[in-house]
Coordinates of C-alpha atoms in Angstrom, one line a residue:
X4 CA 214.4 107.4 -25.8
X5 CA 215.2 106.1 -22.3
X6 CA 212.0 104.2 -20.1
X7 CA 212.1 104.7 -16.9
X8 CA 209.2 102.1 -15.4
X9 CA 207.7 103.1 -11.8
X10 CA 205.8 100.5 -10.1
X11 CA 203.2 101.9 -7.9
X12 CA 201.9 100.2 -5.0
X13 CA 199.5 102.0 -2.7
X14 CA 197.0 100.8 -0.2
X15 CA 193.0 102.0 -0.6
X16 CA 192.8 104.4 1.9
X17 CA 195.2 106.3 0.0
X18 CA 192.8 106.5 -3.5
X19 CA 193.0 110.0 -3.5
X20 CA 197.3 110.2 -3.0
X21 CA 197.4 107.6 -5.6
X22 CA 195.4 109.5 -8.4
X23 CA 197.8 112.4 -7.3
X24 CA 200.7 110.6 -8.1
X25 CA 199.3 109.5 -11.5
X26 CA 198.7 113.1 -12.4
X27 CA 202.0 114.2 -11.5
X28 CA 203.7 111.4 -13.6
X29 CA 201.9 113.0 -16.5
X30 CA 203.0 116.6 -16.1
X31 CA 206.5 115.5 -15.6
X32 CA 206.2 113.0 -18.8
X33 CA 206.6 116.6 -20.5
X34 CA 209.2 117.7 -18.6
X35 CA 211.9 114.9 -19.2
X36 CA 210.6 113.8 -22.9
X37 CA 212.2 117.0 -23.6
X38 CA 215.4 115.4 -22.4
X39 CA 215.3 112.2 -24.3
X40 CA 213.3 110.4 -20.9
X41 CA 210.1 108.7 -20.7
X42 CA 208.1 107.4 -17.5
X43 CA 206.3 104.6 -17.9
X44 CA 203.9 104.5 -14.8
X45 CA 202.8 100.4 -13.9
X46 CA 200.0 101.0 -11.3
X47 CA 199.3 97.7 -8.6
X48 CA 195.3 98.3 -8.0
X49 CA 195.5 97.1 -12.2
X50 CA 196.2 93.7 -10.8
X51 CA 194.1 91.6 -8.8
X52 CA 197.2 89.8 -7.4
X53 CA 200.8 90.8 -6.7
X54 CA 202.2 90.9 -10.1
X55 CA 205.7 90.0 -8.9
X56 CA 207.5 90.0 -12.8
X57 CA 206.3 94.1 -13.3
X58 CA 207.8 94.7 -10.1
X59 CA 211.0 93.2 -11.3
X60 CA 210.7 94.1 -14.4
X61 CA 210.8 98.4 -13.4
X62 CA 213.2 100.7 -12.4
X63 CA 211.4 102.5 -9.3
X64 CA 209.3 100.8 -6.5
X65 CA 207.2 102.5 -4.6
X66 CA 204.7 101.6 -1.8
X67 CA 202.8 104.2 -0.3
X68 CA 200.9 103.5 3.4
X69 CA 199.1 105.2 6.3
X70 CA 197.5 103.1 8.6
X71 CA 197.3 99.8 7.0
X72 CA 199.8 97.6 5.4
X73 CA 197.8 96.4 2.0
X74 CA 197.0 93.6 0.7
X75 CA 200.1 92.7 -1.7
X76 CA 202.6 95.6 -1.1
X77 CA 204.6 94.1 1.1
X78 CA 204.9 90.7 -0.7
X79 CA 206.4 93.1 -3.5
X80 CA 208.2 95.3 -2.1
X81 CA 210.1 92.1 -1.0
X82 CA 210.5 91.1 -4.7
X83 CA 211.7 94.0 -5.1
X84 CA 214.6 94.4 -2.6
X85 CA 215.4 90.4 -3.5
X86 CA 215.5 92.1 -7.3
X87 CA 218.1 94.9 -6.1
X88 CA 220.6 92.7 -4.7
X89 CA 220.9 91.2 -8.0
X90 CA 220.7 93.8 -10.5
X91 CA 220.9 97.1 -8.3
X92 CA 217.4 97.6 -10.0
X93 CA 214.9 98.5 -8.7
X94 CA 215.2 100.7 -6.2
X95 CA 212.6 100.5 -3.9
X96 CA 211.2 103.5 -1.9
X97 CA 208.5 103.4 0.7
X98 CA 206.3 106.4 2.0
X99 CA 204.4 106.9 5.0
X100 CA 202.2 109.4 5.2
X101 CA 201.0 111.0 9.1
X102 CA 198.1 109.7 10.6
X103 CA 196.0 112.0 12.2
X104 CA 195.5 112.2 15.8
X105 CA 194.1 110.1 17.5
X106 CA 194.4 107.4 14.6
X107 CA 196.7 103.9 14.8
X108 CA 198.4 102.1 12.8
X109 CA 197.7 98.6 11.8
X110 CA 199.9 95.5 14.1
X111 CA 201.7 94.6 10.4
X112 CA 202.5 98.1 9.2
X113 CA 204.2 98.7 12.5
X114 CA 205.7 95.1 12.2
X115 CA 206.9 95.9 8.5
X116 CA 208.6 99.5 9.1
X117 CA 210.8 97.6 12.4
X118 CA 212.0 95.1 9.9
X119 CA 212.5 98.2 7.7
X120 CA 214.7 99.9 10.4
X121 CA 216.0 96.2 12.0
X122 CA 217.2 94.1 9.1
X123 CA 217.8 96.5 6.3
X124 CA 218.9 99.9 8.4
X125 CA 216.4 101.6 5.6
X126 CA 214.2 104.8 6.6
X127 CA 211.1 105.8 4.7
X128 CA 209.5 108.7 3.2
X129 CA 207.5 111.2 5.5
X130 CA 204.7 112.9 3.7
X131 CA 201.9 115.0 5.3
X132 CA 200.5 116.2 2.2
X133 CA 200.4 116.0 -1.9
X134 CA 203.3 118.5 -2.0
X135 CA 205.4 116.4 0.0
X136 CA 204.5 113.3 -1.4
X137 CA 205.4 115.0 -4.9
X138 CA 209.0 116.4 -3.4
X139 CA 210.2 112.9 -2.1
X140 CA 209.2 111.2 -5.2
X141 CA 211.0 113.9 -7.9
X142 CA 214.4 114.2 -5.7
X143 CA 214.2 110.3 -5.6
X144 CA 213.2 109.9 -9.6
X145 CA 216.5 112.3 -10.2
X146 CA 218.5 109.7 -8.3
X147 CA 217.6 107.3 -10.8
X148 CA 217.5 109.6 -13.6
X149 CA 221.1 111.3 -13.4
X150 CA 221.3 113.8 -15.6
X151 CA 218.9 116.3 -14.3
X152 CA 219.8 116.8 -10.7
X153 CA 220.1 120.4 -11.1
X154 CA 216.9 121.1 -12.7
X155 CA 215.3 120.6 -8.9
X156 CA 215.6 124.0 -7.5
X157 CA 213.6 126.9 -5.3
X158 CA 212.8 129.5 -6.6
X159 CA 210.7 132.4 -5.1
X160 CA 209.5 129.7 -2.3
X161 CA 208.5 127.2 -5.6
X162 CA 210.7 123.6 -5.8
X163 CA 210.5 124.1 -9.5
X164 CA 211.6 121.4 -12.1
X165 CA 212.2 123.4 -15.5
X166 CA 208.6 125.2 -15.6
X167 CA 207.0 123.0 -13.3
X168 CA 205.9 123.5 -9.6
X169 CA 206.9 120.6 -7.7
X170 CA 205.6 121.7 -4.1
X171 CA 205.5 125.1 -2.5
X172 CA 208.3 125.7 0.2
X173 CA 205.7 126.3 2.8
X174 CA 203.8 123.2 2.3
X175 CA 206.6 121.4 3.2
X176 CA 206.6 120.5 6.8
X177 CA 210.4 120.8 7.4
X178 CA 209.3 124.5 6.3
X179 CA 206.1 124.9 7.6
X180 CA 207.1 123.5 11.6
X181 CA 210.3 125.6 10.9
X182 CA 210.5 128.2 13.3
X183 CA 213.3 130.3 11.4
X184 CA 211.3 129.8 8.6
X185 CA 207.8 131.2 9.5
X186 CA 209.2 134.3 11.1
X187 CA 211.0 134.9 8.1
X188 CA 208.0 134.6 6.1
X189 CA 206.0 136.9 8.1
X190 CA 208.6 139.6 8.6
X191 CA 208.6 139.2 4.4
X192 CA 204.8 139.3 4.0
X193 CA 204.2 142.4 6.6
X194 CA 207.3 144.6 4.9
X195 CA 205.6 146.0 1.7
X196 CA 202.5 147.2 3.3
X197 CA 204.5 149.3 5.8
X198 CA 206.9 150.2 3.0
X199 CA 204.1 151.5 0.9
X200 CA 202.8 153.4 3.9
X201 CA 206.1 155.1 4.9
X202 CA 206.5 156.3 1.1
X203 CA 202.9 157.8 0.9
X204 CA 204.0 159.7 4.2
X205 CA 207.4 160.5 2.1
X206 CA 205.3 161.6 -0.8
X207 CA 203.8 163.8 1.4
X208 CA 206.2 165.1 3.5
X209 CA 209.0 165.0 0.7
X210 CA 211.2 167.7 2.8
X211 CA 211.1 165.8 5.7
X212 CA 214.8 163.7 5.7
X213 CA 213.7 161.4 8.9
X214 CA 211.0 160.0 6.7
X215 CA 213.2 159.3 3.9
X216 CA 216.0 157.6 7.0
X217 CA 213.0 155.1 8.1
X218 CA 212.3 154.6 4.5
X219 CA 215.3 153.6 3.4
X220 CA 215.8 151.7 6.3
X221 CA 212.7 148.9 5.8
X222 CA 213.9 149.1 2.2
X223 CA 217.3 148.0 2.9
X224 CA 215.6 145.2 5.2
X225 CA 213.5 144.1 2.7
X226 CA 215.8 143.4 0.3
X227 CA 218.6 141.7 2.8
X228 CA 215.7 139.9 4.3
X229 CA 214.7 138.7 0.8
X230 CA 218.4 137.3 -0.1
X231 CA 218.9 136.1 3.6
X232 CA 215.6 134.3 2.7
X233 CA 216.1 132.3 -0.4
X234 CA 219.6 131.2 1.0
X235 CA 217.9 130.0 3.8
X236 CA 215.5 128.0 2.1
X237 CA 218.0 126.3 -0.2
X238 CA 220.0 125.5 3.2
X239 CA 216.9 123.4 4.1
X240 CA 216.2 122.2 0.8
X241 CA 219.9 120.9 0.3
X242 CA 219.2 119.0 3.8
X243 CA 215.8 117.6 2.1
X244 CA 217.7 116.4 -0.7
X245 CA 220.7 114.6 1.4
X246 CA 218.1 113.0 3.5
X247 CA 215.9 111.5 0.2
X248 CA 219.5 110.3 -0.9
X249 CA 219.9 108.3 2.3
X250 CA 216.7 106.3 2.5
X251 CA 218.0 103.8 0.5
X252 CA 221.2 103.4 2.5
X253 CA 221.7 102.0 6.1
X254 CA 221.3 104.4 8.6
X255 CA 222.4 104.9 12.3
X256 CA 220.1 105.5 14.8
X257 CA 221.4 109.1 15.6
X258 CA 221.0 109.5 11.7
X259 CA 217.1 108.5 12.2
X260 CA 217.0 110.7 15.4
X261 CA 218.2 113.7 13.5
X262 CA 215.9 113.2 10.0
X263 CA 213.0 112.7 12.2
X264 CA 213.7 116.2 13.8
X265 CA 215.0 118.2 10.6
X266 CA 211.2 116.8 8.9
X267 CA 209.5 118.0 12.2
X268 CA 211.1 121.7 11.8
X269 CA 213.4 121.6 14.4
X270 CA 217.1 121.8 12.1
X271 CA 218.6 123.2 15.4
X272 CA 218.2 119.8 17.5
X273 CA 218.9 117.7 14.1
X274 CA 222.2 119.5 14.1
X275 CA 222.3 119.2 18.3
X276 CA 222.0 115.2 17.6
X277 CA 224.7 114.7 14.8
X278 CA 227.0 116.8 17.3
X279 CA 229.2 113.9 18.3
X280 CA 229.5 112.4 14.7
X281 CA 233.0 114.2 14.0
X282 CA 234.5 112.4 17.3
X283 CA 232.6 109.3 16.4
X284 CA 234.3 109.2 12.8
X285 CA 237.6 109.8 14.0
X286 CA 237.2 106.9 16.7
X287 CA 235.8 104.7 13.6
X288 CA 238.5 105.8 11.2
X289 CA 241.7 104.8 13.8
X290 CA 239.9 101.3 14.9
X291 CA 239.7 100.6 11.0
X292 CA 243.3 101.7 10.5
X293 CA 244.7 99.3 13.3
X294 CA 242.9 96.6 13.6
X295 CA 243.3 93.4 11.1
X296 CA 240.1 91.7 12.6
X297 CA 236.8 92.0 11.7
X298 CA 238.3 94.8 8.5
X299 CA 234.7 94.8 6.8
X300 CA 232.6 95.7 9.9
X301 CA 235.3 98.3 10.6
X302 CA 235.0 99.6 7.5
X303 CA 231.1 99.5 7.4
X304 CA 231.2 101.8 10.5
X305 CA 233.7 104.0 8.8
X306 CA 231.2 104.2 6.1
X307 CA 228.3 105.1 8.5
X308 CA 230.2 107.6 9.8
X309 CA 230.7 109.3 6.4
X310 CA 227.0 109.5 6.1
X311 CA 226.6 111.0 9.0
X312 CA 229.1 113.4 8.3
X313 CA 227.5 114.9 5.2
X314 CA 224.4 114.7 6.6
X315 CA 226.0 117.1 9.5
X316 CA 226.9 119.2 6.4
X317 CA 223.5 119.9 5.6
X318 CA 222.3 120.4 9.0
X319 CA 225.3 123.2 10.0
X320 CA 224.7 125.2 7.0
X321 CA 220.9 125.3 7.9
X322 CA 221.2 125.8 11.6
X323 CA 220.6 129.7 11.9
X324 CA 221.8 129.8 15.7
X325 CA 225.2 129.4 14.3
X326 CA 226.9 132.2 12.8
X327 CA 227.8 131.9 8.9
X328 CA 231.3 132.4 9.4
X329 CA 231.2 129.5 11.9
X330 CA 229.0 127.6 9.8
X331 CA 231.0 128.0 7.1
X332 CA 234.5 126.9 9.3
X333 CA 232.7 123.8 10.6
X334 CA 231.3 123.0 6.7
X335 CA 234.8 122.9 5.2
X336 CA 236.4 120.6 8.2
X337 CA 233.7 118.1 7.6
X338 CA 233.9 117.7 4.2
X339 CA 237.5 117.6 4.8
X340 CA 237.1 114.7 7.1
X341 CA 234.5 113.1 4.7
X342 CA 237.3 113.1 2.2
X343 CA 239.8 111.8 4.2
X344 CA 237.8 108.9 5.6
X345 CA 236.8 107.6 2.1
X346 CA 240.4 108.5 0.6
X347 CA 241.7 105.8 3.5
X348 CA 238.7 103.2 3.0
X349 CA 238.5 103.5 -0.8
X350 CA 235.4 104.2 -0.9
X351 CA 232.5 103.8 -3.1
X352 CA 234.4 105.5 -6.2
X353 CA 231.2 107.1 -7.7
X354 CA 229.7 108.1 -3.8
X355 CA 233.5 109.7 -3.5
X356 CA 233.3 111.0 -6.8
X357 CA 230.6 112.8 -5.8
X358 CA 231.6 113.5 -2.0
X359 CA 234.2 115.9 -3.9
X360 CA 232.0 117.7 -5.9
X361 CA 230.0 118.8 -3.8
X362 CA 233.0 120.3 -1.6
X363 CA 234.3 121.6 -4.6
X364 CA 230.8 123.2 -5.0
X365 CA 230.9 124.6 -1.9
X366 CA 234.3 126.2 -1.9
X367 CA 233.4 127.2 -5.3
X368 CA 230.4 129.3 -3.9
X369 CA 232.1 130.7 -1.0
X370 CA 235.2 132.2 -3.8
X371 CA 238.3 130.0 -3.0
X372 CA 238.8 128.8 -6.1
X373 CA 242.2 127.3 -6.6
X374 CA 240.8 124.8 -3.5
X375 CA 237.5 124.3 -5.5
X376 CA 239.7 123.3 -8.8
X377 CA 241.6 121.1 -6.3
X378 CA 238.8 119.1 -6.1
X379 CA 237.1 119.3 -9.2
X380 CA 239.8 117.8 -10.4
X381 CA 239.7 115.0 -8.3
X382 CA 236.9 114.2 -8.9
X383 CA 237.0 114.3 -13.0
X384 CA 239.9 111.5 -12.4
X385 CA 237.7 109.1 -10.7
X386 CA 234.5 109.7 -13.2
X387 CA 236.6 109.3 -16.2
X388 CA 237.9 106.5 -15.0
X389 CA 234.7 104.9 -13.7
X390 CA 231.8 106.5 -16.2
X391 CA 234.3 106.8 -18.6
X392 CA 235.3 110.5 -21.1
X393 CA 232.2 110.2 -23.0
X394 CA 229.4 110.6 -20.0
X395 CA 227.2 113.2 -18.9
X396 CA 228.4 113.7 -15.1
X397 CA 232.3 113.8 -16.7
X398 CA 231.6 116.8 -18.9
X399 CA 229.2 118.4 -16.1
X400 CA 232.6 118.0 -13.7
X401 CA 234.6 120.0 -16.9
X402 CA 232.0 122.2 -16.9
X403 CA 232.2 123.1 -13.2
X404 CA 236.0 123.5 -13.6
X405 CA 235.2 125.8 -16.5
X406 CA 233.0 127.8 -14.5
X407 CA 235.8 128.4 -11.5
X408 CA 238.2 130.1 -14.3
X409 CA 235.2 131.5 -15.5
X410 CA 235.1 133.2 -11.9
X411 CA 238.1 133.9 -11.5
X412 CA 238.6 135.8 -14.5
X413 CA 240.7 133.3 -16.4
X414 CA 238.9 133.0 -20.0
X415 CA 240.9 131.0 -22.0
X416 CA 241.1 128.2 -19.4
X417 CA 237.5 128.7 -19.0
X418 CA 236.5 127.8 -22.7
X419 CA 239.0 125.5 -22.9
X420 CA 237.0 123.1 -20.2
X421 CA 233.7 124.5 -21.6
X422 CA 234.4 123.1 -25.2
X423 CA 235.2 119.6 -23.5
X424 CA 232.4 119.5 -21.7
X425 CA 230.5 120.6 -24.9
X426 CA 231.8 118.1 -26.8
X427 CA 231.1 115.3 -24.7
X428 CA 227.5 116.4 -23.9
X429 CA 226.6 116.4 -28.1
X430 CA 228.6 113.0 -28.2
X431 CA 226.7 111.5 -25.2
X432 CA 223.2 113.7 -26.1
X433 CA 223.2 114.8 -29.1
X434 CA 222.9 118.9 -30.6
X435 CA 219.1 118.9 -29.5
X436 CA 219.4 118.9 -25.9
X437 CA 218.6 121.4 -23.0
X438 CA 222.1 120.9 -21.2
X439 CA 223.7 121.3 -24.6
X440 CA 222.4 124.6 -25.1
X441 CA 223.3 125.1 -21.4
X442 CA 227.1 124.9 -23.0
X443 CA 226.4 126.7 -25.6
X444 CA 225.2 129.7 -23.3
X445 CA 228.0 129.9 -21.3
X446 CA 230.8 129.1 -24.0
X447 CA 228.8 132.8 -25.5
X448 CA 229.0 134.8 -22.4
X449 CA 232.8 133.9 -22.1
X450 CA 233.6 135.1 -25.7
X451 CA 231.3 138.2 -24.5
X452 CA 233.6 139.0 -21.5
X453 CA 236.2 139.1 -23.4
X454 CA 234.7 141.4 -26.6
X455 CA 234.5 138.6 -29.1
X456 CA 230.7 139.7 -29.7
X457 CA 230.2 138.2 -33.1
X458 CA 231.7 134.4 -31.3
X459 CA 229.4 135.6 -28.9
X460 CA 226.4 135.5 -31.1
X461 CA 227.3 132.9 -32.6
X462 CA 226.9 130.3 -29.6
X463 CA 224.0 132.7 -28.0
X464 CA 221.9 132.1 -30.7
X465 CA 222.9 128.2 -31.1
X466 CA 221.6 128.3 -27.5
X467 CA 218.6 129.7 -28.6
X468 CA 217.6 127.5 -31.5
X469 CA 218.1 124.7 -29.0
X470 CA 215.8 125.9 -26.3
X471 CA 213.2 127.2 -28.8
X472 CA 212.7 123.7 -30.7
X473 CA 213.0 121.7 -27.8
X474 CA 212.3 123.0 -24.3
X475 CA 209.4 125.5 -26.5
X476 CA 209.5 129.4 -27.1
X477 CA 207.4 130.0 -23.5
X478 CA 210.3 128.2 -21.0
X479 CA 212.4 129.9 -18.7
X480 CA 215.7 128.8 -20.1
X481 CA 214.8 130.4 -23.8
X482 CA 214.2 133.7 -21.8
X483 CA 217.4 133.2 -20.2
X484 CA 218.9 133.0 -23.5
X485 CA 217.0 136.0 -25.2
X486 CA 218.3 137.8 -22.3
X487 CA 222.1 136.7 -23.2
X488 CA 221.6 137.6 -27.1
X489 CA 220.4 141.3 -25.7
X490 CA 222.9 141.2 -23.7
X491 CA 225.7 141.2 -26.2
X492 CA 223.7 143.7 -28.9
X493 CA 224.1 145.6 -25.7
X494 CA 227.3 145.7 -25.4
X495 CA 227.8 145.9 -29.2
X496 CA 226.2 149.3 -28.6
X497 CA 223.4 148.0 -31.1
X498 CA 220.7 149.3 -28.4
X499 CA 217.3 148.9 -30.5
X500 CA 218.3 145.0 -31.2
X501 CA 218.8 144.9 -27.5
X502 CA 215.4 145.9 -26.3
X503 CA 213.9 143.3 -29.0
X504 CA 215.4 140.7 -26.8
X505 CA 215.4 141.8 -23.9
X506 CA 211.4 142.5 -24.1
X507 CA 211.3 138.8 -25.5
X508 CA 212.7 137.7 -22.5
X509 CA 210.2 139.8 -20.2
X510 CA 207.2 138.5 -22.2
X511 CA 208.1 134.9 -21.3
X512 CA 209.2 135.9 -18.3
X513 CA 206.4 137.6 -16.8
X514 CA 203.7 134.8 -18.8
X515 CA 205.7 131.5 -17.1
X516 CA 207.6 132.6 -13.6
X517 CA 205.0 136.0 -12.9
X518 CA 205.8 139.6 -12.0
X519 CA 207.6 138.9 -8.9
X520 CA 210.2 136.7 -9.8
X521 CA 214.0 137.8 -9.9
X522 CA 214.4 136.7 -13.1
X523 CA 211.5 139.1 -14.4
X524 CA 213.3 142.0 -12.5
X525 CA 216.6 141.0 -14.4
X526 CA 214.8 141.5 -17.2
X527 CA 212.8 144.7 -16.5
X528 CA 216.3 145.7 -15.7
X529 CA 218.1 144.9 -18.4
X530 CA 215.5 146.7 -20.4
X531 CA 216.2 149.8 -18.0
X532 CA 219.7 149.3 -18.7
X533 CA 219.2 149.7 -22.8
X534 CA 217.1 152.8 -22.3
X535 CA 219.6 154.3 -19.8
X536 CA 222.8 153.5 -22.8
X537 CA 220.4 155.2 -25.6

């Protein structure tokens, strides 16, 4: 099993953040032993002095301040940035949490965050609260921890890892200050009440059609509302996510300028500050291109601009003053000037690798698919080369590329990448993990699109064995695969066997995400759905 050791380093006014922290390194002990992962938590307030060899001897630093500077934190976190230059371990994060009005902080915490921003072009963590506190750490811990980026997601205004809350949306001050954000929430909280009004006045009035018109008119903007909603907040959250991956990389002032805003609320004037990156970049790209002198600093700009350039990204497809179409122009020239600018300074081969996934992602979610296997592609040739064929980010890129012909309707292409990508996930970890069953899954639901049901089973219920002795039999993903062996006694026309999965799936379902999740409607659906064929 792999160790992943966190120093933690926290100042005594912060008591209270720091038992926190220790909690939460406990609940997600369960999470990742599940996948083979086990955080090992060193606390500082254990040692009387700085204990300099466990801070080089971990993976993750972390210093955690409000008004005052502590006693030994800063003395380690030095070891610890003298530690990264010569083993890119650990990394070292530090967190700042707001003071409250009318508070100051101390002469050397002030001192200590300008030689932060100064010398090493580093930014730290904002945190107002325990959920935010918890957020920064998690999307920092998958930085370190690789294989489990996706597992971070929102769902139903939850960041959820696997089964387990992270922070609430609206906790999160990027959320919370967020104009956009709060009128969406309201407009989403008043809606049922008058729905359930208007229906008792259709219940009874039932003749009356103008009743029925207003009905079905706060109905239809409940549920566009609700979709418009949840993209919304993964447009923020993917901006949250870019900025964590950035505080351990040198920063421009404009990139401060506009972090500091999108964490005040305020995505529109983040996006207003990164405006005149794109004619920055290109003025940074043509002085690297002809000039001979001073090549590295040239290129170090170049690199800057990059940054800022994906950052922009984030900040465009968040910025709700802009339509989506626009948004979705201006998205697809950036990351086709990112590309360009690290194609011409060969860049950081696994920061490109990844620079053309996510564009691939991206055109892969918007449907233009022969561009996203473009991509895709080009990015499997660098991370076989540099991670090698037998790694867990190469078969998630032949995964992706399975999932395009998936989507576009080309089946045998699509398994042929899936089986790849299974193959090098059970070489690289094993039959008994969550992302193998993950393959598994969607090698079945291939074979079920195209009416191979028993093949179907087959790798469904592999799926299911997985989840069930691993992940447990009350987890989200062993619902999802419940739902996928109905799914095919569905179609099979074997309607009763349907129902007993399908109701398996509700049961954990309901008992782990609640009654209003979407995933608990699929279900309830699907259960609808097996009635209906009977």
């Amino acid at each position: 099993m792999k160790t992943i050791k966190i120093f933690l380093a926290s100042s005594e006014e912060l008591e209270s953040d720091r038992i926190a922290f220790i909690n939460l390194i406990r609940k997600l002990n369960k999470t990742y032993e599940k996948r083979g992962v086990s955080l090992e938590l060193i606390d500082g307030d254990d040692f009387d002095v700085a204990d300099n060899e466990e801070v080089r001897a971990s993976d993750m630093f972390l210093a955690l301040f409000q008004k005052e500077a502590g006693k030994f934190i800063i003395e380690e976190f030095d070891v610890a940035k003298e530690e990264f230059k010569k083993k890119s371990l650990p990394k070292a994060y530090v967190y700042c949490k707001d003071i409250n009005e009318g508070d100051s902080e101390s002469k050397e915490l002030t001192e200590f965050k300008e030689r932060l921003i100064n010398e090493m072009g580093h930014y730290w963590s904002r945190y107002a609260n325990e959920d935010s506190m918890q957020l920064h750490f998690v999307m920092q811990l998958q930085l370190v921890e690789t294989t489990n980026q996706e597992a971070l997601k929102v769902e139903n205004g939850n960041v959820m890892l696997d089964d387990l809350q992270i922070a609430k949306m609206e906790n999160l001050p990027f959320a919370a200050l967020n104009e956009d954000f709060q009128k969406m929430h309201k407009r989403l909280a008043e809606l049922p009440e008058k729905i359930e009004k208007k229906r008792l006045r259709v219940d009874k009035y039932p003749d009356d059609e103008e009743l029925k018109d207003e009905l079905q008119e706060l109905l239809n903007e409940y549920n566009a509302l609700k979709d418009s909603f949840a993209e919304y907040q993964n447009n923020l959250f993917a901006t949250a996510k870019r900025i964590t991956q950035l505080q351990n990389e040198q920063i421009t002032d404009r990139m401060r300028r506009a972090m500091d805003a999108f964490n005040e609320g305020d995505v529109r004037r983040a996006n207003t500050i990164l405006e005149e990156a794109e004619r920055d970049a290109e003025i940074a790209l043509q002085r690297f291109k002809e000039s001979k002198e001073l090549m590295e600093q040239n290129r170090n700009n170049v690199i800057k601009s990059i940054e800022e350039i994906l950052l922009k990204v984030d900040t465009t497809m968040a910025d709700l003053s802009i339509d989506i179409e626009e948004r979705k122009k201006s998205v697809d020239k950036l990351y086709s000037q990112a590309v360009e600018m690290a194609k011409e300074i060969e860049y950081d081969k696994e920061k490109y690798a990844n620079v053309l996934f996510k564009y691939a992602d991206f055109l892969d979610t918007y449907a233009h698919y022969d561009k996203a296997l473009e991509y895709y592609f080009k990015a499997l040739e660098i991370r076989e080369k540099t991670l090698g064929k037998e790694h867990p980010n190469t078969a998630s890129s032949y995964n992706n590329i399975g999932v395009v012909y998936d989507n576009k309707g080309e089946y045998d292409k699509a398994l042929e990448f899936y089986f790849i990508a299974l193959n090098i996930q059970k070489e690289t970890s094993g039959e008994e993990h969550p992302y193998t069953a993950t393959y598994y899954n969607n090698i079945g639901l291939v074979y079920c699109n195209q009416g191979e049901y028993d093949n179907a089973l087959e790798y469904h219920f592999k799926a299911l064995e997985i989840d069930e002795k691993v992940l447990g039999k009350e987890h989200p993903n062993t619902a999802i695969s419940y739902g996928n062996v109905g799914l095919v006694y569905d179609n099979q026309g074997k309607y009763k066997n349907a129902l007993e999965y399908y109701f398996k799936a509700l049961e954990i379902d309901e008992k782990v995400l609640g009654k209003e999740h979407s995933s608990t409607a699929t279900s309830y659906n699907n259960i609808g759905g097996g009635y209906y064929s009977q």
